[in-house]
CSV table of C-alpha atoms in Angstrom, one decimal:
chain,number,residue,atom,x,y,z
A,1,GLN,CA,1.3,-41.1,-206.0
A,2,ALA,CA,-1.4,-42.5,-203.7
A,3,GLN,CA,-3.6,-39.9,-202.1
A,4,LEU,CA,-6.0,-39.9,-199.1
A,5,VAL,CA,-8.2,-36.9,-198.5
A,6,GLU,CA,-10.3,-36.6,-195.3
A,7,SER,CA,-13.4,-34.4,-194.8
A,8,GLY,CA,-16.2,-33.9,-192.4
A,9,GLY,CA,-14.4,-32.6,-189.4
A,10,ALA,CA,-16.2,-29.9,-187.4
A,11,SER,CA,-17.0,-28.5,-184.0
A,12,VAL,CA,-19.7,-30.4,-182.3
A,13,GLN,CA,-21.3,-30.5,-178.8
A,14,ALA,CA,-20.8,-33.4,-176.5
A,15,GLY,CA,-23.4,-36.0,-177.1
A,16,GLY,CA,-23.7,-35.1,-180.7
A,17,SER,CA,-22.9,-37.0,-183.9
A,18,LEU,CA,-20.5,-36.5,-186.8
A,19,ARG,CA,-19.5,-38.4,-189.9
A,20,LEU,CA,-16.0,-38.3,-191.3
A,21,SER,CA,-15.2,-39.3,-194.9
A,22,CYS,CA,-12.0,-40.2,-196.7
A,23,VAL,CA,-11.5,-40.7,-200.4
A,24,GLY,CA,-8.6,-42.6,-201.9
A,25,SER,CA,-7.0,-42.2,-205.3
A,26,ARG,CA,-4.1,-43.4,-207.3
A,27,PHE,CA,-3.9,-46.8,-205.7
A,28,THR,CA,-6.0,-50.0,-205.8
A,29,TYR,CA,-8.2,-49.0,-202.9
A,30,GLY,CA,-10.2,-52.2,-202.7
A,31,ARG,CA,-7.1,-54.2,-202.0
A,32,TYR,CA,-6.1,-52.3,-198.9
A,33,CYS,CA,-7.0,-52.5,-195.3
A,34,MET,CA,-8.2,-49.1,-194.1
A,35,ALA,CA,-8.1,-47.4,-190.7
A,36,TRP,CA,-8.8,-44.2,-188.8
A,37,PHE,CA,-6.3,-42.8,-186.4
A,38,ARG,CA,-6.4,-39.6,-184.3
A,39,GLN,CA,-4.0,-37.4,-182.5
A,40,ALA,CA,-4.9,-34.9,-179.8
A,41,PRO,CA,-2.5,-32.0,-178.9
A,42,GLY,CA,0.4,-33.2,-176.9
A,43,ARG,CA,-0.5,-36.8,-177.3
A,44,GLU,CA,0.7,-39.6,-179.6
A,45,ARG,CA,-1.3,-40.7,-182.6
A,46,GLU,CA,-3.6,-43.6,-181.7
A,47,GLY,CA,-5.6,-46.1,-183.6
A,48,VAL,CA,-9.4,-45.6,-183.6
A,49,ALA,CA,-10.8,-48.3,-186.0
A,50,VAL,CA,-9.8,-50.7,-188.7
A,51,ILE,CA,-11.7,-52.3,-191.5
A,52,SER,CA,-10.6,-55.2,-193.7
A,53,ALA,CA,-10.3,-54.8,-197.5
A,54,ASN,CA,-13.7,-56.4,-198.2
A,55,GLY,CA,-15.3,-54.7,-195.2
A,56,ALA,CA,-16.1,-58.0,-193.5
A,57,ARG,CA,-14.1,-57.4,-190.4
A,58,THR,CA,-13.8,-54.3,-188.2
A,59,TYR,CA,-11.8,-53.5,-185.1
A,60,TYR,CA,-12.2,-50.7,-182.6
A,61,ALA,CA,-10.2,-49.1,-179.8
A,62,ASP,CA,-11.9,-49.7,-176.5
A,63,SER,CA,-12.4,-46.0,-176.0
A,64,VAL,CA,-14.8,-45.8,-179.0
A,65,LYS,CA,-16.5,-49.2,-179.0
A,66,GLY,CA,-20.2,-48.8,-179.2
A,67,ARG,CA,-20.0,-45.2,-180.2
A,68,PHE,CA,-18.1,-45.1,-183.5
A,69,THR,CA,-18.7,-47.2,-186.7
A,70,ILE,CA,-16.2,-47.6,-189.5
A,71,SER,CA,-17.4,-48.5,-193.0
A,72,ARG,CA,-16.3,-48.4,-196.6
A,73,ALA,CA,-17.6,-48.2,-200.1
A,74,ASN,CA,-15.0,-49.8,-202.4
A,75,ALA,CA,-16.9,-48.8,-205.6
A,76,LYS,CA,-16.4,-45.2,-204.6
A,77,SER,CA,-13.0,-45.6,-202.9
A,78,MET,CA,-14.5,-44.1,-199.8
A,79,LEU,CA,-14.0,-44.7,-196.1
A,80,TYR,CA,-16.3,-43.4,-193.3
A,81,LEU,CA,-16.3,-43.0,-189.6
A,82,GLN,CA,-19.7,-42.5,-188.0
A,83,MET,CA,-19.2,-40.9,-184.6
A,84,SER,CA,-22.0,-40.8,-182.1
A,85,SER,CA,-22.3,-39.8,-178.4
A,86,VAL,CA,-19.1,-37.8,-178.8
A,87,LYS,CA,-17.1,-36.8,-175.8
A,88,SER,CA,-14.6,-34.0,-175.2
A,89,GLU,CA,-11.9,-36.6,-175.1
A,90,ASP,CA,-12.7,-37.3,-178.8
A,91,THR,CA,-11.2,-33.9,-179.7
A,92,ALA,CA,-8.3,-34.6,-182.1
A,93,MET,CA,-7.1,-34.5,-185.6
A,94,TYR,CA,-8.4,-37.5,-187.4
A,95,TYR,CA,-6.4,-39.3,-190.1
A,96,CYS,CA,-7.3,-42.1,-192.5
A,97,ALA,CA,-4.7,-44.6,-193.5
A,98,ALA,CA,-4.2,-47.5,-195.8
A,99,GLY,CA,-2.2,-50.7,-195.2
A,100,THR,CA,-1.7,-53.8,-197.3
A,101,SER,CA,-4.2,-56.6,-196.8
A,102,PRO,CA,-4.6,-58.7,-194.7
A,103,CYS,CA,-4.8,-56.2,-191.9
A,104,GLN,CA,-1.8,-56.2,-189.7
A,105,ILE,CA,-3.1,-55.4,-186.2
A,106,SER,CA,-1.3,-55.0,-182.9
A,107,GLY,CA,-3.1,-53.9,-179.8
A,108,GLY,CA,-6.2,-53.1,-181.8
A,109,THR,CA,-4.2,-50.7,-184.1
A,110,LEU,CA,-3.3,-51.1,-187.7
A,111,VAL,CA,0.5,-51.4,-188.2
A,112,GLY,CA,2.4,-51.2,-191.4
A,113,VAL,CA,0.6,-48.2,-192.9
A,114,ASP,CA,1.5,-47.4,-196.5
A,115,TYR,CA,-0.4,-44.2,-197.0
A,116,TRP,CA,-1.7,-41.4,-194.7
A,117,GLY,CA,-4.1,-38.6,-195.3
A,118,GLN,CA,-3.5,-35.1,-194.0
A,119,GLY,CA,-6.2,-35.1,-191.4
A,120,THR,CA,-9.5,-33.4,-190.5
A,121,GLN,CA,-10.1,-31.6,-187.2
A,122,VAL,CA,-12.8,-32.7,-184.8
A,123,THR,CA,-13.5,-30.5,-181.8
A,124,VAL,CA,-16.0,-31.5,-179.1
A,125,SER,CA,-17.3,-28.9,-176.7
A,126,SER,CA,-19.0,-29.7,-173.4
């Protein structure tokens, strides 16, 4: 069974930086579109960033453009989210997700997700 495991979540002060990681296993990682989602308490899950299977294309939610960077290392089955200039509104559980390639994107969010991770908590204090 496919597995995605996130790590790197932490408590950080506003204006700081953080890098999230996600490792995939038991599926052909390099053939999948990958994404980060987040869900804050009392809110719906929202897309944060998407990256194509070969890493050539990236997509970002307007709320994180210019502050977050998604990247991947297919040889290691790894996905990353570099978060900079974090704000209190970035506080959420962050999830990585895999979807079949080519990326199916609607409203800047990956749709048709096949696999989800269990999440890593990011808390930003002001």
